[in-house]
Amino acid sequence: MSLLEIKNLTAKLADEDKQILNGLNLTVEKGQVAAIMGPNGSGKSTLSYVLAGREDYEVTDGEALLDGENILELSPDERAAKGLFLAFQYPIEIPGVGQMTFLKAAVNAQRRKNGLDDMPTPEFMKLVNGRAKELGISPDMLRRSVNVGFSGGEKKRNEILQMALLQPKLAILDETDSGLDIDALKIVADGVNAMRSPDRGFVVITHYQRLLDYIKPDVVHVLSAGRIIKTGGPDLALELEAKGYADIVGKAA
Amino acid sequence: MVMNAITPIRTPAEQALIGAFGALRDSGPASAALEGLRIDGFSRFEASGLPHRRVEDWKYTDLRALMREARPLAGAPDASVLLAAKVAVGRLPRVGGSRIVLVDGFHAPDLADGGALPEGVTVSDLAAAMAQRPEISALVTGQPATRANIAFALNNAFLTEGLLIEVAPGTELGHALDLVSITSDGAPRLVTSRIVVVVGAGASAGIVETHLGPAGVEYQKNVVMQVVVRDGATLEHGRRQIEGDQALHLATLEASVGAEAHFDSLTLTTGAAVSRSQLFVRFAGEHSNVTLRGVSMLKGRQHADTALVMEHAVPHCQSRETFKHILDGEAHGVFQGKIIVQPVAQKTDGRMMSQTIMLAEGPSMDNKPELEIFADDVACAHGCTCGELDADLMFYLKARGIPHKEAEALLVEAFAREAIEDFGGGPLAVVEELREAMLTSVTEWMRART
């Protein structure tokens, strides 16, 4: 069974009529890193939000099966508990909610849904401190409110920290490279690569080939006007980088 | 024809209050000072009756409609009432150092706890002090704005003993005084309590008030605290209103703040069916600062009104007013805040903020900020927000697997924390304890919603 199977997914903004996803089909296998590339406005972020369950979007047709189960009727927290993770393009600041409080709530929510007791605090601290160190997240950042006062790069690393703690089945990285300098990009890519495993899949959404130099995709999909118009190997990304989207989008249309 | 010949129509509650005053007057002699105060209060009430929605200050809290009947005056507690109160009070963790207990508005010295009063603190009978000390009597009379208020007038009319708490000049308390005011179970009554706090020059002190009573009893409570913070003194004041769910709670805090003094007051409101917290605070000396803050968490059909008047009567003072409402069910929150800057009060710095989070479709919130500025070199601002929890924040938390209710609780705690976390800042150990107690109450309130 495929890890993720999206069939004929059609979606729009809840308060607008314009369709953004137009019968999108996509399959991601276990162990696979699937890159999704596409021009601005092609529906890349919409796809990530629709999969994560953001309420601003309305699914009008199709289904998305995670391990064979349609997740589109589930609430965002239920999807997360099933092993779906979205690394946000713009991680949000949450003043007043401490980073540790937040991470602990997330980890324990997942454990409870799996019938486990809350993680004892010392064990949790050890886990967080270890992962944070690998990602270059300072103890000071862990003491602050979630993402408050973090640089763009720190926010992205914080997303990867959360992913590392939650160990999802399927991680969607929404333009994780945007706003990153080359050093930060390497740290983030190392964090992702360390989590690659035969049981886990990744959907890496990006505009640029650059990220894919560090996170090597198994397959590259091109998204345009709300559907996948071309699928290929890693070379497809290089081709897009060289020629731009106009050519390929034009052919499909 | 003389207009005042018209006989006003009294509501049953007003008639009962008039009757109760007559009975109290006939019950025994009072000192001239107390008698004068009672008569002043009663005449003001008699002239205007209970305030209603056409009285501007009471527009959102129509006391005449909300107080359908007046309960009989609570008498001094007997031995069995004291015993029951002792058990109930014992269940309440102490927040400060020495505990002082009032039962049905009467001081219950036998229920004191937490050791002897600290050195420099004296607690005495207010009525007796009024009879002997004209300055105390003058203080109890109140400032003009307070005196004109009908809840305050009724407190005067039914005052029997009261409590005077004095902190000697220069005293530095390590812990706050833990003042517990409990209403006993049984037939509903009208409780009147009066506390006067004088913090001497250069002293620093803290007081935590907790108001509680039985659930399911429609008792009525009218409490007044009058505070004087002398020059160079600091007072941290915390207040938890956790009254029974059917109670009517009227509270008035009057404060006069001297020069280079500091007054910080934090009120947490979760109790009572109907409550009103009135604050009349006045700068009496220069280079002082006052922070007034509150968090009200209301559900069901609860109604809570915060009405504050912050008067800058002298130059060079700073005031901050931060109030937060968290509303669920069909609750009704009210915030009325007025900053007055007198002509002499140049260099005043005042900033007032009222913020509300609605957790459901049903609640309503009324905000009425007012700035009355008569000086030209001042910085004054007010702001007001009202809305649901931020959908983007909720989505972020839920996308990490945190269930809806828990995500709401995290955000509401963060919202409340803004008003609570920098409370105090003085040397008192209790400030930290009180902050924690307040935050715990916020968490428990959120957890109890299902």
XYZ file of C-alpha atoms in Angstrom:
703
model
C 0.000 0.000 0.000
C 1.234 3.490 -0.793
C 1.955 5.813 2.086
C -0.015 8.663 0.545
C -2.455 8.384 -2.274
C -4.206 11.502 -3.485
C -7.002 10.902 -5.957
C -8.720 13.591 -7.989
C -8.303 16.175 -5.201
C -10.290 19.309 -5.916
C -10.265 22.204 -3.482
C -10.930 25.897 -3.194
C -10.742 28.629 -0.625
C -13.813 28.270 1.584
C -15.054 31.807 0.914
C -14.176 32.039 -2.787
C -15.400 30.160 -5.824
C -12.093 29.789 -7.645
C -10.783 26.219 -7.673
C -7.122 26.009 -6.695
C -6.617 22.253 -6.847
C -8.175 20.741 -9.962
C -8.317 16.975 -9.774
C -4.833 16.426 -8.421
C -3.436 12.876 -8.391
C -0.274 12.030 -6.487
C 1.221 8.932 -4.903
C 4.053 8.880 -2.385
C 5.591 5.562 -1.416
C 7.127 4.640 1.914
C 10.774 5.617 2.051
C 10.333 8.075 -0.801
C 11.242 11.740 -1.000
C 8.909 13.361 -3.488
C 9.682 16.893 -4.591
C 6.857 19.098 -5.774
C 7.902 22.036 -7.856
C 5.820 24.581 -9.652
C 5.402 28.226 -10.488
C 3.827 30.769 -8.170
C 0.112 30.254 -7.732
C 0.163 26.666 -8.933
C -1.372 25.413 -5.664
C 1.691 24.087 -3.826
C 0.923 25.664 -0.461
C -2.774 24.965 -0.877
C -1.945 21.290 -1.273
C 0.028 21.318 1.979
C -2.719 23.146 3.860
C -5.489 20.945 2.505
C -3.572 17.847 3.558
C -2.937 19.284 7.036
C -6.599 20.257 7.437
C -6.661 24.015 7.443
C -10.243 25.235 7.704
C -9.871 28.082 5.181
C -10.008 25.503 2.400
C -12.900 23.428 1.203
C -12.387 20.096 -0.467
C -15.013 19.765 -3.172
C -13.990 16.396 -4.568
C -11.498 13.559 -4.281
C -9.714 11.890 -1.416
C -6.344 11.666 0.268
C -5.440 8.312 1.750
C -2.722 8.080 4.375
C -1.871 4.407 4.831
C -5.142 3.624 3.094
C -7.306 5.832 5.302
C -8.998 8.954 3.961
C -7.804 11.791 6.189
C -9.819 14.612 4.656
C -12.666 14.249 7.151
C -10.327 14.360 10.158
C -9.441 17.423 12.221
C -5.855 18.729 11.984
C -4.898 17.235 15.358
C -6.288 13.843 14.360
C -4.281 13.934 11.141
C -1.168 14.810 13.126
C -1.868 11.887 15.426
C -2.065 9.611 12.371
C 1.494 10.630 11.554
C 1.092 13.603 9.223
C 3.417 16.553 9.752
C 3.487 19.915 8.005
C 6.611 22.046 8.283
C 5.159 25.508 7.736
C 6.428 27.922 5.138
C 5.849 30.714 7.639
C 6.090 29.265 11.169
C 3.883 31.337 13.402
C 4.870 33.181 16.582
C 2.851 32.309 19.677
C 3.546 34.921 22.353
C 3.001 33.663 25.888
C 3.169 29.961 25.056
C 6.560 28.668 26.114
C 8.488 26.594 23.637
C 8.904 23.701 26.089
C 5.227 23.819 27.099
C 4.269 23.651 23.455
C 6.660 20.830 22.546
C 5.587 18.844 25.578
C 1.893 19.311 24.785
C 2.535 18.095 21.226
C 4.591 15.074 22.237
C 2.174 14.042 24.976
C -0.906 14.562 22.812
C 0.568 12.102 20.339
C 1.465 9.629 23.103
C -2.025 9.793 24.600
C -3.613 9.070 21.254
C -1.391 6.027 20.998
C -2.439 4.870 24.458
C 0.820 5.821 26.138
C 1.347 7.753 29.365
C 2.826 11.244 29.252
C 6.579 11.282 28.869
C 8.267 11.897 32.224
C 9.732 15.407 32.326
C 13.409 14.429 32.751
C 13.192 12.069 29.780
C 11.443 14.738 27.735
C 14.055 17.378 28.602
C 16.831 15.019 27.613
C 15.144 14.223 24.322
C 14.509 17.884 23.435
C 17.936 19.076 24.478
C 19.593 16.355 22.405
C 17.607 17.075 19.241
C 17.915 20.832 19.710
C 21.671 20.595 19.931
C 21.860 18.667 16.672
C 19.879 21.446 14.994
C 21.856 24.274 16.564
C 18.911 25.457 18.627
C 20.218 27.141 21.759
C 18.860 26.537 25.276
C 17.842 30.204 25.262
C 15.573 29.612 22.277
C 13.938 26.746 24.140
C 13.153 29.065 27.029
C 11.355 31.626 24.864
C 7.786 31.701 23.606
C 7.219 29.639 20.472
C 9.103 31.288 17.567
C 9.059 34.695 19.280
C 12.245 36.580 18.523
C 13.500 33.771 16.269
C 15.174 34.621 12.971
C 13.756 33.140 9.773
C 16.358 30.389 9.862
C 15.729 29.643 13.523
C 12.020 29.286 12.855
C 12.687 26.746 10.121
C 15.066 24.797 12.344
C 12.395 24.853 15.018
C 10.009 23.201 12.560
C 12.538 20.447 11.984
C 12.956 20.050 15.756
C 9.223 19.486 16.071
C 9.343 16.980 13.242
C 12.199 15.149 14.920
C 10.261 14.940 18.195
C 7.017 13.796 16.602
C 8.617 11.264 14.200
C 5.822 11.464 11.598
C 5.047 8.873 8.911
C 4.684 11.559 6.296
C 6.302 14.977 6.474
C 5.347 17.795 4.150
C 8.005 20.500 3.947
C 6.434 23.655 2.546
C 9.173 25.836 1.056
C 11.423 25.029 3.963
C 14.300 26.611 2.011
C 12.722 30.046 1.705
C 14.512 32.642 3.776
C 17.438 30.357 4.590
C 21.081 31.163 4.017
C 23.309 28.374 2.818
C 24.513 27.350 6.296
C 20.997 27.185 7.691
C 19.908 25.265 4.611
C 22.551 22.635 5.300
C 21.499 22.275 8.943
C 17.866 21.873 7.951
C 18.713 19.405 5.186
C 20.885 17.365 7.559
C 17.973 17.263 9.989
C 15.679 15.956 7.273
C 18.189 13.492 5.858
C 18.804 12.045 9.317
C 15.118 11.145 9.440
C 14.936 9.415 6.089
C 13.931 5.819 6.613
C 12.222 3.015 4.702
C 8.966 3.642 6.623
C 8.777 7.381 6.239
C 7.894 9.555 3.317
C 8.555 13.214 2.536
C 6.828 15.694 0.312
C 9.265 18.532 -0.327
C 7.612 21.590 -1.802
C 10.000 24.090 -3.325
C 10.460 26.675 -6.044
C 14.108 26.017 -6.528
C 16.481 23.222 -7.329
C 18.875 24.423 -4.610
C 17.179 22.591 -1.716
C 17.206 19.405 -3.756
C 21.001 19.495 -3.881
C 20.880 18.818 -0.163
C 17.729 16.743 0.143
C 17.978 14.360 -2.819
C 14.515 13.518 -4.147
C 13.562 10.112 -5.511
C 10.918 11.621 -7.713
C 10.039 15.136 -8.901
C 6.494 16.260 -9.685
C 5.567 19.466 -11.432
C 2.418 21.161 -10.214
C 0.638 23.653 -12.398
C -2.882 25.103 -12.200
C -3.800 22.708 -9.429
C -2.698 19.390 -10.910
C 0.463 17.383 -11.460
C 1.445 17.888 -15.092
C 4.722 16.051 -15.199
C 6.591 13.505 -13.128
C 10.218 12.507 -13.477
C 13.455 11.676 -11.727
C 15.875 14.121 -10.034
C 16.968 15.308 -13.461
C 13.604 16.963 -13.988
C 14.467 19.480 -11.292
C 17.697 20.369 -13.067
C 15.836 20.763 -16.318
C 13.361 23.131 -14.706
C 16.188 25.115 -13.170
C 17.775 25.510 -16.592
C 14.691 26.191 -18.706
C 12.133 27.600 -16.282
C 8.509 26.534 -15.971
C 7.110 28.291 -19.034
C 8.153 25.637 -21.460
C 6.740 22.671 -19.599
C 3.608 24.457 -18.473
C 2.985 25.590 -22.039
C 3.247 22.030 -23.352
C 0.826 20.699 -20.800
C -1.714 23.402 -21.579
C -46.234 72.911 42.878
C -43.091 71.421 44.349
C -41.518 68.725 42.199
C -39.943 66.801 45.035
C -43.337 66.109 46.481
C -43.546 63.145 44.106
C -43.233 59.915 46.013
C -40.891 57.571 44.157
C -42.096 54.057 43.495
C -39.867 51.617 45.359
C -38.976 48.156 44.177
C -39.332 45.310 46.706
C -35.548 45.269 47.074
C -35.449 48.994 47.801
C -38.261 48.660 50.328
C -36.420 45.800 52.013
C -33.206 47.834 52.207
C -35.065 50.766 53.729
C -36.625 48.409 56.272
C -33.272 46.833 57.051
C -31.735 50.217 57.708
C -34.520 51.086 60.168
C -34.035 47.782 61.985
C -30.260 48.295 62.176
C -30.702 51.812 63.558
C -33.129 50.538 66.196
C -30.900 47.625 67.170
C -28.497 49.636 69.271
C -26.345 52.721 69.594
C -23.374 53.446 67.359
C -20.637 56.029 67.750
C -21.364 59.474 66.351
C -18.849 58.886 63.559
C -20.389 55.563 62.508
C -23.916 56.922 62.858
C -22.991 59.878 60.622
C -21.511 57.606 57.995
C -24.527 55.313 57.971
C -26.975 58.177 57.656
C -24.970 59.779 54.857
C -24.937 56.493 52.968
C -28.580 55.764 53.581
C -29.738 59.238 52.516
C -27.862 58.936 49.257
C -29.459 55.571 48.614
C -32.899 56.786 49.652
C -32.653 59.752 47.283
C -31.716 57.764 44.202
C -32.784 54.166 44.825
C -30.901 51.294 43.246
C -29.034 52.385 40.118
C -30.517 51.280 36.810
C -29.630 51.356 33.129
C -30.495 55.011 32.688
C -27.812 55.911 35.206
C -24.741 56.220 32.980
C -22.280 54.475 35.340
C -24.628 51.524 35.682
C -25.819 51.350 32.095
C -24.502 47.824 31.549
C -25.225 46.555 35.054
C -28.818 47.410 35.834
C -28.704 46.749 39.551
C -32.380 47.506 40.023
C -33.257 44.745 37.563
C -30.522 42.350 38.685
C -31.251 42.701 42.411
C -34.905 41.707 42.489
C -34.946 41.362 46.229
C -32.666 42.360 49.064
C -31.635 39.638 51.462
C -31.832 40.207 55.218
C -28.665 41.588 56.784
C -26.200 38.931 57.876
C -25.705 38.825 61.642
C -22.503 38.032 63.506
C -21.667 34.329 63.033
C -22.433 31.952 65.897
C -20.245 29.032 66.986
C -21.644 26.532 64.496
C -21.288 28.965 61.573
C -17.710 29.659 62.631
C -16.931 25.957 62.796
C -18.299 25.344 59.291
C -16.406 28.376 58.007
C -13.217 27.095 59.581
C -13.509 23.840 57.664
C -14.259 25.609 54.372
C -11.464 28.154 54.805
C -9.064 25.385 55.783
C -9.480 23.841 52.348
C -8.224 27.015 50.693
C -4.425 26.966 50.378
C -2.795 30.007 51.935
C -1.316 32.368 49.382
C 0.574 34.629 51.727
C 1.783 34.684 55.323
C -0.674 35.451 58.101
C -4.285 34.685 57.335
C -7.085 36.967 58.474
C -10.620 35.620 58.143
C -13.955 37.357 57.843
C -17.136 35.330 58.139
C -20.290 36.983 56.807
C -18.408 40.269 56.911
C -17.412 39.928 60.578
C -13.821 39.504 61.702
C -13.267 35.980 63.061
C -9.963 36.172 64.987
C -10.238 32.514 66.050
C -9.987 31.452 62.414
C -6.686 33.275 61.887
C -3.908 31.094 60.619
C -0.298 31.192 59.478
C 1.164 32.449 62.730
C 1.078 35.792 64.490
C 0.815 38.987 62.502
C 4.213 40.210 61.373
C 5.875 42.967 63.342
C 4.638 46.387 62.254
C 1.163 45.152 61.294
C -1.857 45.857 63.454
C -5.416 44.756 62.875
C -8.171 46.479 64.797
C -11.889 47.160 64.853
C -12.686 49.894 62.344
C -15.827 51.175 64.087
C -13.878 51.612 67.330
C -11.039 53.362 65.500
C -13.509 55.720 63.836
C -14.910 56.703 67.226
C -11.452 57.537 68.565
C -9.459 58.769 65.590
C -10.898 61.559 63.410
C -8.347 60.897 60.643
C -9.618 57.338 60.273
C -13.173 58.562 60.282
C -12.340 61.066 57.533
C -10.656 58.386 55.487
C -13.631 56.036 55.774
C -15.942 58.802 54.526
C -14.316 58.402 51.113
C -13.409 60.624 48.196
C -16.240 62.502 46.449
C -16.477 60.123 43.473
C -16.680 57.126 45.769
C -19.213 58.754 48.046
C -21.529 59.388 45.129
C -21.562 55.693 44.289
C -24.625 53.785 45.483
C -22.878 50.469 46.211
C -20.501 52.407 48.448
C -23.410 54.320 50.011
C -25.165 51.041 50.849
C -21.968 49.713 52.376
C -21.885 52.807 54.596
C -25.533 52.428 55.511
C -25.076 48.858 56.747
C -21.601 49.104 58.225
C -21.373 47.558 61.683
C -17.748 46.890 62.530
C -15.149 46.704 59.765
C -11.458 46.051 59.938
C -8.544 48.458 60.072
C -5.206 47.096 58.921
C -2.196 49.319 59.508
C 1.339 48.770 58.364
C 3.762 50.905 60.325
C 6.059 53.263 58.401
C 9.205 51.620 57.115
C 7.937 48.064 57.621
C 8.900 45.604 54.920
C 6.692 42.552 54.844
C 8.236 39.363 53.522
C 4.836 37.814 52.858
C 1.453 39.216 52.008
C -1.484 39.164 54.357
C -3.926 36.492 53.273
C -7.379 37.897 53.751
C -10.223 35.455 53.319
C -13.820 36.643 53.279
C -16.286 33.784 53.359
C -20.054 33.790 53.317
C -21.660 31.004 55.288
C -24.088 28.449 53.915
C -27.801 28.508 54.663
C -30.511 31.059 53.996
C -29.230 33.814 51.704
C -28.288 37.060 53.385
C -26.778 40.424 52.579
C -23.183 40.629 53.742
C -21.499 43.977 54.206
C -17.809 44.211 54.862
C -15.419 47.091 55.127
C -11.656 47.016 55.280
C -9.344 49.965 55.542
C -5.663 49.480 54.808
C -3.078 52.115 55.652
C 0.444 51.449 54.431
C 2.774 53.809 56.277
C 5.468 55.924 54.647
C 8.277 53.878 53.111
C 6.626 50.583 54.020
C 6.122 47.758 51.600
C 3.247 45.350 51.976
C 1.029 42.924 50.149
C -2.550 41.819 50.631
C -4.375 39.006 48.918
C -8.148 38.983 49.234
C -10.157 35.867 48.469
C -13.936 36.085 48.375
C -15.876 32.864 48.446
C -19.175 31.395 49.510
C -21.552 28.481 49.037
C -22.738 27.359 45.620
C -26.446 27.440 44.899
C -27.215 30.202 47.426
C -28.371 33.609 46.238
C -26.466 35.566 48.844
C -25.496 39.173 48.288
C -22.199 40.664 49.245
C -21.138 44.283 49.263
C -17.467 44.732 50.077
C -15.450 47.907 50.287
C -11.719 48.199 50.684
C -10.160 51.597 51.171
C -6.449 51.838 50.779
C -3.987 54.580 51.576
C -0.472 54.135 50.266
C 1.629 56.785 51.959
C 4.702 58.490 50.485
C 7.408 56.120 49.380
C 5.303 53.063 50.197
C 4.485 50.020 48.074
C 1.346 47.929 48.117
C 0.799 44.807 46.032
C -2.866 43.908 46.096
C -4.317 40.686 44.770
C -7.952 39.764 44.687
C -9.674 36.507 43.836
C -13.411 36.637 43.412
C -14.489 32.996 43.497
C -17.953 33.485 44.995
C -20.698 30.886 44.769
C -22.406 30.571 41.397
C -25.656 32.244 42.461
C -24.124 35.126 44.383
C -24.356 38.850 43.765
C -20.999 40.453 44.485
C -20.400 44.199 44.610
C -16.858 45.287 45.335
C -15.391 48.738 45.656
C -11.694 49.439 45.919
C -10.740 52.991 46.732
C -7.071 53.885 46.776
C -5.144 57.042 47.441
C -1.498 56.875 46.435
C 1.065 59.277 47.928
C 4.310 60.590 46.466
C 6.930 58.231 45.049
C 4.660 55.370 45.916
C 3.705 52.209 44.094
C 0.371 50.420 43.956
C -0.264 47.308 41.910
C -3.628 45.589 41.974
C -4.680 42.398 40.231
C -8.215 40.989 40.308
C -9.198 37.549 39.102
C -12.936 37.086 38.625
C -14.442 33.669 38.066
C -17.279 33.560 40.581
C -20.768 34.940 41.246
C -23.790 35.145 38.949
C -23.564 38.929 38.915
C -20.562 40.912 39.983
C -19.232 44.394 39.731
C -15.728 45.440 40.631
C -15.350 49.183 41.073
C -11.988 50.869 41.400
C -11.546 54.488 42.387
C -7.861 55.242 42.400
C -6.270 58.620 42.861
C -2.736 59.927 42.778
C -2.226 62.225 45.752
C 1.549 62.664 45.399
C 3.981 63.057 42.518
C 6.286 60.531 40.852
C 4.171 57.527 41.692
C 2.936 54.643 39.655
C -0.171 52.526 39.692
C -0.978 49.368 37.797
C -4.522 48.083 37.759
C -5.151 44.752 36.148
C -7.787 42.117 35.971
C -8.688 38.835 34.395
C -12.363 37.861 34.269
C -13.329 34.375 33.143
C -17.057 34.004 32.726
C -19.310 31.221 31.521
C -22.964 30.251 31.495
C -24.994 33.410 32.074
C -22.495 35.105 34.368
C -22.284 38.883 34.330
C -19.217 40.783 35.495
C -18.585 44.491 35.285
C -15.302 46.248 35.957
C -15.729 49.986 36.419
C -12.603 51.974 37.151
C -11.809 55.612 37.596
C -8.116 56.477 37.597
C -7.579 60.064 38.628
C -4.309 61.847 37.993
C -4.665 64.757 40.398
C -0.954 65.620 40.543
C 1.855 65.805 37.943
C 4.459 63.197 37.001
C 2.564 59.988 37.673
C 2.227 56.870 35.595
C -0.760 54.552 35.457
C -1.318 51.309 33.563
C -4.682 49.599 33.309
C -4.791 46.152 31.719
C -7.976 44.107 31.772
C -8.702 40.807 30.080
C -11.998 39.043 29.620
C -12.388 35.426 28.611
C -16.019 34.743 27.839
C -17.823 31.488 27.217
C -21.462 30.368 27.062
C -23.730 33.392 27.140
C -21.692 35.390 29.608
C -21.659 39.168 29.647
C -18.513 41.138 30.377
C -18.319 44.860 30.928
C -15.306 47.112 31.115
C -15.699 50.788 31.866
C -12.443 52.610 32.364
C -12.018 56.309 32.867
C -8.730 58.161 33.194
C -9.066 61.691 34.495
C -6.125 64.063 34.166
C -6.611 67.211 36.231
C -5.310 70.575 34.932
C -2.268 70.482 37.231
C -1.357 66.901 36.349
C 1.211 67.657 33.639
C 3.549 64.879 32.478
C 0.920 62.303 33.222
C 1.520 58.975 31.525
C -1.565 56.775 31.338
C -2.243 53.730 29.252
C -5.370 51.606 29.385
C -6.091 48.375 27.540
C -9.114 46.089 27.509
C -8.928 42.808 25.613
C -11.517 40.109 25.225
C -11.525 36.602 23.884
C -14.829 34.995 22.998
C -14.787 31.221 23.255
C -18.299 30.787 21.887
C -20.937 32.513 19.774
C -23.090 33.443 22.765
C -21.167 35.906 24.978
C -21.287 39.664 24.807
C -18.851 42.351 25.865
C -19.327 46.040 26.462
C -16.337 48.350 26.534
C -16.458 51.970 27.515
C -13.070 53.659 27.693
C -13.033 57.335 28.618
C -10.208 59.819 28.797
C -10.915 63.160 30.444
C -7.780 65.207 29.964
C -7.572 68.750 31.251
C -3.781 69.160 31.069
C -1.858 69.740 27.824
C 1.451 67.936 28.361
C 0.391 64.361 28.899
C 0.617 60.975 27.216
C -2.598 59.019 27.492
C -3.805 56.124 25.421
C -6.453 53.492 25.477
C -7.021 50.438 23.369
C -9.562 47.733 23.086
C -9.729 44.420 21.264
C -12.394 41.772 21.106
C -12.391 38.579 19.123
C -12.086 34.840 18.860
C -8.851 32.961 19.365
C -6.586 33.492 16.362
C -7.412 30.820 13.775
C -3.821 30.676 12.511
C -2.486 30.036 16.019
C -5.112 27.374 16.612
C -4.244 25.662 13.340
C -0.534 25.668 14.128
C -1.105 24.035 17.513
C -3.579 21.500 16.138
C -1.273 20.666 13.246
C 1.128 19.471 15.930
C -1.470 17.082 17.266
C -2.675 19.207 20.157
C -6.461 18.678 20.516
C -8.806 21.643 20.100
C -9.644 22.177 23.792
C -6.040 21.906 24.831
C -4.950 24.325 22.120
C -7.595 26.785 23.337
C -6.336 26.382 26.896
C -2.736 27.092 25.885
C -3.731 30.273 24.060
C -6.094 31.477 26.781
C -3.422 30.940 29.415
C -0.997 32.945 27.316
C -3.611 35.689 26.944
C -4.262 35.832 30.693
C -0.573 35.591 31.480
C 0.070 38.954 29.819
C -1.962 40.651 32.526
C -0.546 38.550 35.330
C 3.102 37.869 34.679
C 4.699 41.176 35.575
C 2.441 41.678 38.584
C 4.262 43.162 41.523
C 7.951 43.297 41.025
C 8.346 44.271 44.661
C 10.302 42.320 47.234
C 7.439 40.138 48.409
C 7.763 36.401 48.095
C 4.009 36.270 47.851
C 3.859 37.992 44.510
C 5.291 34.906 42.887
C 2.903 32.676 44.856
C -0.055 34.816 43.913
C 0.887 34.854 40.247
C 1.101 31.087 40.309
C -2.224 30.795 42.137
C -3.877 33.043 39.559
C -2.415 31.138 36.619
C -3.455 27.850 38.190
C -7.004 29.191 38.473
C -6.925 30.101 34.790
C -5.751 26.605 33.860
C -8.355 24.936 36.069
C -11.117 27.094 34.655
C -10.160 26.099 31.122
C -9.907 22.447 32.115
C -13.369 22.535 33.668
C -14.980 23.641 30.397
C -16.254 20.702 28.434
